Coordinates of C-alpha atoms and ligand atoms in Angstrom, one line a residue:
M1 CA 69.6 -105.1 -125.9
N2 CA 68.6 -105.7 -122.3
D3 CA 67.4 -109.2 -122.8
D4 CA 70.1 -110.6 -120.6
F5 CA 68.6 -109.8 -117.2
D6 CA 65.3 -110.1 -115.3
P7 CA 63.7 -106.7 -115.2
E8 CA 62.5 -107.5 -111.6
W9 CA 66.1 -107.6 -110.4
G10 CA 67.5 -104.8 -108.2
T11 CA 70.6 -102.9 -108.9
A12 CA 72.9 -105.1 -106.9
T13 CA 71.6 -108.3 -108.6
R14 CA 72.0 -106.6 -112.0
G15 CA 75.6 -105.7 -111.2
V16 CA 76.4 -109.3 -110.3
R17 CA 74.3 -111.2 -112.8
A18 CA 73.3 -109.1 -115.8
A19 CA 75.1 -109.6 -119.2
N20 CA 76.7 -112.8 -118.1
L21 CA 79.5 -113.7 -120.5
R22 CA 80.4 -117.4 -120.8
S23 CA 82.4 -119.3 -123.4
V24 CA 82.2 -122.9 -124.4
E25 CA 84.6 -123.6 -121.5
G26 CA 81.9 -123.0 -119.0
E27 CA 84.1 -120.6 -116.9
H28 CA 82.2 -119.1 -113.9
S29 CA 84.1 -115.8 -113.8
S30 CA 84.1 -114.3 -117.3
A31 CA 87.2 -114.6 -119.6
I32 CA 88.8 -111.5 -121.2
H33 CA 88.6 -111.3 -125.0
M34 CA 92.0 -109.7 -125.7
T35 CA 91.8 -109.6 -129.5
S36 CA 91.9 -106.7 -131.9
S37 CA 90.1 -108.5 -134.7
F38 CA 87.9 -111.5 -135.5
V39 CA 88.3 -114.2 -138.2
F40 CA 85.8 -115.8 -140.7
D41 CA 85.4 -119.2 -142.2
S42 CA 85.1 -117.9 -145.7
A43 CA 85.2 -114.8 -147.9
E44 CA 81.4 -115.0 -148.1
A45 CA 81.0 -115.0 -144.3
C46 CA 83.4 -112.1 -144.0
A47 CA 81.5 -110.1 -146.7
A48 CA 78.2 -110.8 -145.0
R49 CA 79.6 -109.6 -141.6
F50 CA 81.0 -106.4 -143.2
G51 CA 77.7 -105.9 -145.1
G52 CA 75.7 -106.1 -141.9
E53 CA 73.8 -109.2 -143.0
S54 CA 75.2 -111.4 -140.3
P55 CA 75.6 -109.9 -136.8
G56 CA 78.8 -110.3 -134.9
N57 CA 82.3 -108.9 -134.2
I58 CA 84.6 -107.6 -136.9
Y59 CA 87.2 -105.4 -135.1
S60 CA 87.5 -104.3 -131.5
R61 CA 87.3 -100.6 -132.3
F62 CA 83.7 -101.5 -133.4
T63 CA 82.7 -104.2 -130.9
N64 CA 84.3 -106.6 -128.5
P65 CA 82.6 -109.3 -126.4
T66 CA 84.2 -108.2 -123.1
V67 CA 83.5 -104.5 -123.7
D68 CA 80.0 -105.3 -124.8
A69 CA 79.4 -107.3 -121.6
F70 CA 80.5 -104.4 -119.4
S71 CA 78.3 -102.0 -121.4
R72 CA 75.2 -104.2 -121.2
R73 CA 75.7 -104.7 -117.5
L74 CA 76.1 -100.9 -116.8
A75 CA 73.0 -100.2 -119.1
A76 CA 71.0 -102.7 -117.0
M77 CA 72.1 -100.9 -113.8
E78 CA 71.3 -97.4 -115.1
G79 CA 68.0 -98.6 -116.5
G80 CA 69.1 -97.5 -120.0
Q81 CA 68.4 -99.1 -123.4
S82 CA 71.9 -98.7 -124.6
C83 CA 75.5 -98.1 -123.4
V84 CA 78.8 -97.6 -125.1
A85 CA 82.1 -97.9 -123.3
T86 CA 84.9 -95.4 -123.9
A87 CA 88.6 -95.0 -123.2
S88 CA 88.1 -92.5 -120.4
G89 CA 85.4 -90.3 -118.8
M90 CA 86.5 -87.4 -120.9
S91 CA 86.1 -89.4 -124.1
A92 CA 82.6 -90.3 -123.0
I93 CA 81.7 -86.6 -122.7
L94 CA 83.5 -85.8 -126.0
A95 CA 81.7 -88.6 -127.8
T96 CA 78.3 -87.5 -126.5
C97 CA 78.9 -83.9 -127.6
L98 CA 80.3 -84.6 -131.0
A99 CA 77.7 -87.2 -131.8
T100 CA 74.7 -85.0 -130.8
L101 CA 75.7 -81.3 -131.4
E102 CA 76.3 -79.2 -134.5
S103 CA 78.3 -76.1 -135.1
G104 CA 76.2 -73.1 -133.8
D105 CA 74.6 -75.1 -131.0
H106 CA 74.7 -73.9 -127.4
I107 CA 75.2 -75.8 -124.1
V108 CA 74.0 -74.6 -120.7
A109 CA 76.2 -76.2 -118.0
A110 CA 76.7 -76.0 -114.3
H111 CA 79.8 -73.9 -113.5
T112 CA 80.9 -76.5 -110.9
L113 CA 81.7 -79.2 -113.5
F114 CA 84.9 -81.2 -113.5
G115 CA 87.7 -79.0 -114.7
S116 CA 88.5 -80.9 -117.9
T117 CA 84.9 -80.9 -118.9
I118 CA 84.9 -77.1 -118.8
G119 CA 88.2 -77.2 -120.8
L120 CA 86.6 -79.5 -123.4
F121 CA 83.6 -77.2 -123.7
N122 CA 85.5 -73.9 -123.8
N123 CA 88.6 -74.8 -125.8
Y124 CA 87.6 -77.6 -128.1
L125 CA 83.8 -77.4 -128.7
G126 CA 84.2 -73.6 -128.6
K127 CA 86.5 -73.6 -131.7
L128 CA 83.9 -75.7 -133.5
G129 CA 81.3 -73.0 -132.9
I130 CA 79.6 -74.8 -130.0
S131 CA 79.3 -72.3 -127.2
T132 CA 78.6 -72.9 -123.5
S133 CA 77.0 -70.7 -120.8
Y134 CA 77.6 -71.6 -117.1
V135 CA 75.0 -71.3 -114.3
S136 CA 74.8 -72.1 -110.6
P137 CA 73.7 -75.8 -110.4
E138 CA 70.8 -75.5 -107.9
D139 CA 69.4 -72.2 -109.4
L140 CA 66.6 -73.3 -111.7
E141 CA 65.8 -69.7 -112.7
G142 CA 69.4 -69.3 -113.8
W143 CA 69.2 -72.4 -116.0
K144 CA 66.0 -71.0 -117.6
A145 CA 67.5 -67.5 -118.1
A146 CA 70.6 -69.0 -119.8
I147 CA 68.7 -71.0 -122.4
T148 CA 68.7 -69.5 -126.0
P149 CA 67.0 -70.7 -129.2
A150 CA 70.3 -72.5 -130.0
T151 CA 70.4 -74.5 -126.8
R152 CA 70.6 -78.2 -127.5
M153 CA 72.1 -79.6 -124.3
L154 CA 72.0 -79.1 -120.5
F155 CA 75.0 -80.6 -118.8
V156 CA 75.2 -81.2 -115.0
E157 CA 76.9 -83.3 -112.3
T158 CA 74.9 -83.9 -109.1
P159 CA 75.9 -83.7 -106.3
S160 CA 78.3 -81.0 -107.4
N161 CA 82.0 -81.0 -106.8
P162 CA 83.2 -80.0 -104.2
L163 CA 80.3 -78.4 -102.4
T164 CA 77.7 -81.2 -103.0
E165 CA 74.9 -79.0 -104.3
V166 CA 72.1 -81.2 -105.4
V167 CA 70.4 -80.5 -108.7
D168 CA 66.7 -81.2 -109.3
L169 CA 67.0 -83.6 -112.3
A170 CA 63.2 -83.9 -112.9
A171 CA 62.9 -80.1 -113.2
L172 CA 66.0 -79.9 -115.5
A173 CA 64.6 -82.7 -117.7
D174 CA 61.3 -80.7 -118.0
L175 CA 63.3 -77.7 -119.0
A176 CA 65.3 -79.7 -121.6
N177 CA 62.2 -81.2 -123.1
A178 CA 60.5 -77.8 -123.4
N179 CA 63.5 -76.5 -125.3
D180 CA 64.3 -79.4 -127.6
A181 CA 67.5 -80.0 -125.7
L182 CA 69.1 -83.1 -124.2
L183 CA 69.7 -83.4 -120.4
V184 CA 73.1 -85.0 -120.0
V185 CA 74.1 -86.0 -116.4
D186 CA 77.7 -87.0 -115.4
N187 CA 76.8 -89.6 -112.8
C188 CA 80.3 -90.2 -111.7
F189 CA 79.8 -89.2 -108.0
C190 CA 76.7 -91.4 -107.4
T191 CA 76.9 -94.3 -109.8
P192 CA 73.6 -96.2 -110.5
A193 CA 73.9 -97.8 -107.1
L194 CA 72.8 -94.4 -105.6
Q195 CA 71.1 -92.5 -108.3
R196 CA 69.6 -93.3 -111.7
P197 CA 69.2 -90.0 -113.7
L198 CA 67.3 -91.7 -116.5
D199 CA 64.5 -92.5 -114.0
F200 CA 64.1 -88.7 -113.5
G201 CA 63.9 -87.9 -117.2
A202 CA 67.6 -87.3 -118.1
H203 CA 68.3 -88.3 -121.7
V204 CA 72.0 -89.4 -121.4
V205 CA 74.2 -90.4 -118.5
T206 CA 78.0 -90.2 -118.8
H207 CA 80.5 -91.9 -116.5
S208 CA 84.1 -91.8 -115.6
A209 CA 84.5 -95.5 -114.9
T210 CA 87.9 -94.5 -113.5
K211 CA 86.2 -93.4 -110.3
F212 CA 83.6 -95.4 -108.3
L213 CA 82.7 -97.9 -111.0
D214 CA 86.2 -99.4 -110.7
G215 CA 86.5 -98.0 -107.2
Q216 CA 90.0 -99.3 -106.8
G217 CA 92.0 -96.8 -108.8
R218 CA 93.3 -99.3 -111.4
A219 CA 92.1 -98.3 -114.8
L220 CA 90.9 -95.4 -117.0
G221 CA 87.5 -95.8 -118.7
G222 CA 84.2 -94.2 -119.3
A223 CA 80.7 -94.9 -120.6
V224 CA 77.6 -93.3 -122.2
V225 CA 74.1 -94.6 -121.3
G226 CA 70.8 -93.7 -122.9
D227 CA 68.2 -94.5 -125.6
E228 CA 69.1 -96.6 -128.6
D229 CA 68.6 -93.8 -131.1
I230 CA 71.0 -91.5 -129.3
V231 CA 73.6 -93.8 -127.7
G232 CA 73.2 -97.1 -129.5
D233 CA 73.2 -95.4 -132.8
R234 CA 74.8 -91.9 -132.8
V235 CA 77.3 -92.2 -130.0
F236 CA 78.2 -95.7 -131.1
R237 CA 78.8 -94.6 -134.7
F238 CA 81.0 -91.8 -133.5
L239 CA 83.1 -94.2 -131.4
R240 CA 83.3 -96.8 -134.1
T241 CA 84.7 -94.2 -136.6
C242 CA 86.7 -91.9 -134.4
G243 CA 88.1 -94.5 -132.0
P244 CA 88.2 -93.6 -128.3
T245 CA 87.0 -97.1 -127.4
M246 CA 87.6 -99.0 -124.2
S247 CA 90.3 -101.7 -124.1
P248 CA 89.0 -105.2 -123.4
F249 CA 91.3 -105.6 -120.4
N250 CA 89.9 -102.4 -118.8
A251 CA 86.4 -103.5 -119.7
W252 CA 87.0 -106.7 -117.8
I253 CA 88.2 -104.8 -114.7
F254 CA 85.1 -102.6 -114.7
Y255 CA 82.8 -105.5 -115.5
K256 CA 84.0 -107.4 -112.5
A257 CA 84.0 -104.2 -110.3
L258 CA 80.3 -103.7 -111.1
E259 CA 79.7 -107.0 -109.1
T260 CA 80.7 -105.2 -105.9
L261 CA 79.5 -101.7 -106.8
E262 CA 76.4 -101.6 -104.7
V263 CA 78.0 -103.0 -101.6
R264 CA 81.0 -100.7 -101.9
M265 CA 78.8 -97.6 -102.4
R266 CA 76.8 -98.5 -99.4
A267 CA 79.9 -98.7 -97.3
H268 CA 81.2 -95.4 -98.7
C269 CA 77.9 -93.8 -97.8
I270 CA 77.8 -95.1 -94.2
S271 CA 81.4 -94.0 -93.5
A272 CA 80.9 -90.6 -95.2
Q273 CA 77.8 -90.0 -93.1
R274 CA 79.8 -90.8 -89.9
V275 CA 82.7 -88.5 -90.9
A276 CA 80.3 -85.7 -91.9
E277 CA 78.5 -85.9 -88.5
W278 CA 81.8 -86.0 -86.6
L279 CA 83.3 -83.1 -88.5
S280 CA 80.1 -81.0 -87.9
E281 CA 81.0 -81.0 -84.2
Q282 CA 84.7 -80.1 -84.5
P283 CA 86.0 -76.7 -83.5
G284 CA 87.3 -74.7 -86.4
V285 CA 85.0 -76.4 -88.8
E286 CA 82.5 -73.7 -90.0
H287 CA 80.5 -75.8 -92.3
V288 CA 80.2 -79.4 -93.6
Y289 CA 78.9 -80.0 -97.1
Y290 CA 77.2 -83.4 -97.3
P291 CA 73.7 -84.2 -98.6
G292 CA 73.1 -86.7 -95.8
L293 CA 73.2 -84.0 -93.2
A294 CA 69.8 -82.5 -92.2
S295 CA 71.5 -79.1 -92.4
H296 CA 72.1 -79.6 -96.2
A297 CA 69.9 -77.2 -98.2
Q298 CA 68.7 -79.9 -100.5
H299 CA 68.6 -82.8 -98.0
D300 CA 65.0 -83.8 -98.9
L301 CA 65.7 -83.6 -102.7
A302 CA 68.8 -85.7 -102.2
R303 CA 66.8 -88.3 -100.3
R304 CA 64.3 -88.6 -103.2
Q305 CA 66.7 -88.4 -106.0
Q306 CA 69.5 -90.6 -104.5
P307 CA 67.5 -93.5 -103.1
G308 CA 70.7 -95.6 -102.7
G309 CA 72.4 -93.1 -100.4
F310 CA 74.1 -89.7 -100.1
G311 CA 77.5 -90.6 -101.5
G312 CA 81.1 -90.9 -100.5
I313 CA 82.2 -87.3 -101.0
L314 CA 82.0 -84.4 -98.6
S315 CA 83.6 -81.1 -98.1
L316 CA 84.3 -79.0 -95.0
R317 CA 85.0 -75.3 -94.6
L318 CA 87.6 -74.3 -92.0
S319 CA 87.4 -70.9 -90.3
G320 CA 91.2 -70.6 -90.5
G321 CA 91.3 -70.3 -94.4
R322 CA 94.1 -71.8 -96.4
A323 CA 96.5 -72.1 -93.5
A324 CA 94.1 -74.3 -91.6
A325 CA 93.2 -76.3 -94.7
F326 CA 96.9 -77.0 -95.4
K327 CA 97.5 -77.9 -91.8
L328 CA 94.7 -80.4 -91.8
I329 CA 95.9 -82.0 -95.1
N330 CA 99.5 -82.1 -94.0
A331 CA 98.8 -83.6 -90.6
T332 CA 97.2 -86.7 -92.1
R333 CA 99.4 -89.9 -92.1
M334 CA 97.1 -92.4 -93.7
L335 CA 94.8 -90.4 -96.1
S336 CA 96.1 -89.9 -99.7
I337 CA 96.7 -86.3 -100.7
T338 CA 95.4 -86.4 -104.3
A339 CA 92.7 -84.9 -106.4
N340 CA 91.4 -88.3 -107.4
L341 CA 88.3 -89.7 -105.9
G342 CA 86.1 -92.7 -105.7
D343 CA 88.8 -95.1 -104.4
T344 CA 89.0 -97.7 -101.7
R345 CA 91.5 -95.3 -100.1
T346 CA 90.3 -92.0 -98.6
T347 CA 91.6 -89.0 -100.5
I348 CA 91.9 -85.4 -99.3
V349 CA 92.5 -82.3 -101.4
H350 CA 92.3 -78.4 -101.3
P351 CA 90.1 -77.5 -104.2
A352 CA 91.0 -73.8 -104.4
S353 CA 94.6 -74.5 -105.2
T354 CA 94.2 -77.7 -107.2
T355 CA 91.0 -78.9 -109.0
H356 CA 89.5 -75.4 -109.1
A357 CA 92.7 -73.4 -109.3
R358 CA 92.2 -72.3 -112.9
I359 CA 88.8 -70.7 -112.1
S360 CA 89.3 -67.0 -111.3
E361 CA 89.1 -66.0 -107.6
A362 CA 85.9 -64.1 -108.2
D363 CA 84.2 -67.1 -109.8
R364 CA 85.5 -69.3 -107.0
A365 CA 84.1 -66.9 -104.4
R366 CA 80.8 -66.8 -106.2
A367 CA 80.7 -70.6 -106.2
G368 CA 81.6 -70.7 -102.5
I369 CA 84.9 -72.6 -103.1
T370 CA 86.9 -70.5 -100.6
E371 CA 90.4 -71.0 -99.3
G372 CA 89.2 -72.9 -96.2
V373 CA 87.4 -75.6 -98.1
V374 CA 88.8 -79.1 -98.1
R375 CA 87.3 -82.1 -100.0
V376 CA 87.4 -85.6 -98.7
S377 CA 86.4 -88.7 -100.7
V378 CA 85.7 -91.2 -98.0
G379 CA 87.2 -94.7 -98.7
L380 CA 86.7 -98.1 -97.3
E381 CA 89.2 -98.1 -94.4
N382 CA 87.7 -98.5 -90.9
V383 CA 85.9 -95.2 -90.3
D384 CA 87.5 -94.8 -86.9
D385 CA 90.9 -94.7 -88.6
I386 CA 89.7 -92.1 -91.1
I387 CA 88.4 -89.9 -88.2
A388 CA 91.6 -90.3 -86.2
D389 CA 93.7 -89.2 -89.2
L390 CA 91.5 -86.1 -89.7
A391 CA 91.5 -85.3 -86.0
R392 CA 95.3 -84.9 -86.0
G393 CA 95.1 -81.8 -88.2
L394 CA 92.1 -80.2 -86.3
E395 CA 93.7 -80.2 -82.9
Ligands
PLP1 C1 87.3 -87.8 -113.3 C2 86.1 -87.2 -113.8 C3 85.8 -87.1 -115.2 C4 86.8 -87.6 -116.2 O1 87.1 -88.9 -116.2 P1 88.5 -89.6 -116.8 O2 88.2 -91.0 -116.7 O3 89.6 -89.1 -115.9 O4 88.6 -89.1 -118.2 C5 84.6 -86.6 -115.6 N1 83.7 -86.2 -114.7 C6 83.9 -86.3 -113.4 C7 82.9 -85.8 -112.4 C8 85.1 -86.8 -112.9 O5 85.3 -86.8 -111.5

């Protein structure tokens, strides 16, 4: 599948050049193949295509050239054999689970996962007889203790949301292999520009393309990357039959956005580092959670595992609890108050009352998501303007 890029190319070059899609018109920027179906010259040609004897497109729920170009480009960047594109990040996770798990199987997952992922596991996989246990992301002994003979999947995001705990992917991959389970990594926070989980032994990477892959807040999409036998075969067949596929228009947006992914992520990292260092010195700020700070508990691991950078997302804990957190958020004039992340625009949110509100207070306390925690997804504005906006609420 990856015959359309030079394996010597780095991630940025792959983002710009891999899976080049060009029609007979010779356009430099790729066209969008907005079509639901494809036509044939004869009944024989049609039958051969349906019978699998001649390769090619039939119907865009199965394959589409623009969606395929996005998938191949992202596979090249993640270093995976195969990639399938989905309608959203959630459908990427759903497709991965339904394609690889059976009733009676068990998942071990980090308790800090994206809220809808926990909802998918508990409410929808749960009623199919697929159960999930939750553990602290950075506690390897906890992962080991939670594994049962039925465990077939370990699921994690790293760095975690909102406290940026970094999970040792190579150690989790060893654990997965020793237990005949798949390690699935939601690489939404880092993207392949910063971290390539497959290099550390992960079996499957999922994405919400909605976040940094687009990076401009325009479209919903997702992707699953991994080996041909899992992703190219099983996940692809699930999608082809069940239908949460990506629209060609959205695929074109993401395909073009991958061309600037590396340079955008580098800029997010540089600004996030500056904001994290500045916040660390402000009165009323008890703690700053950012893997790029030497004070971060897994700073060295993050350096090894995220060679592209420490990411665009940080959290801070204010000594004044919820009142101080709300004051900081309400004092901003430029930052966007929203739970979304991975945008050109800096966003700010209070996790305990929004993204993590449905978790019980005891679980939140155990996870360290206290009332004084505020999460910032650092955007691409001038960093001095971001700092000035945050300074208003800390005075
Ligand atoms: C947003 C998000 C998702 C879900 O993606 P959608 O595109 O909104 O369906 C999954 N995982 C993480 C970490 C996210 O931030």
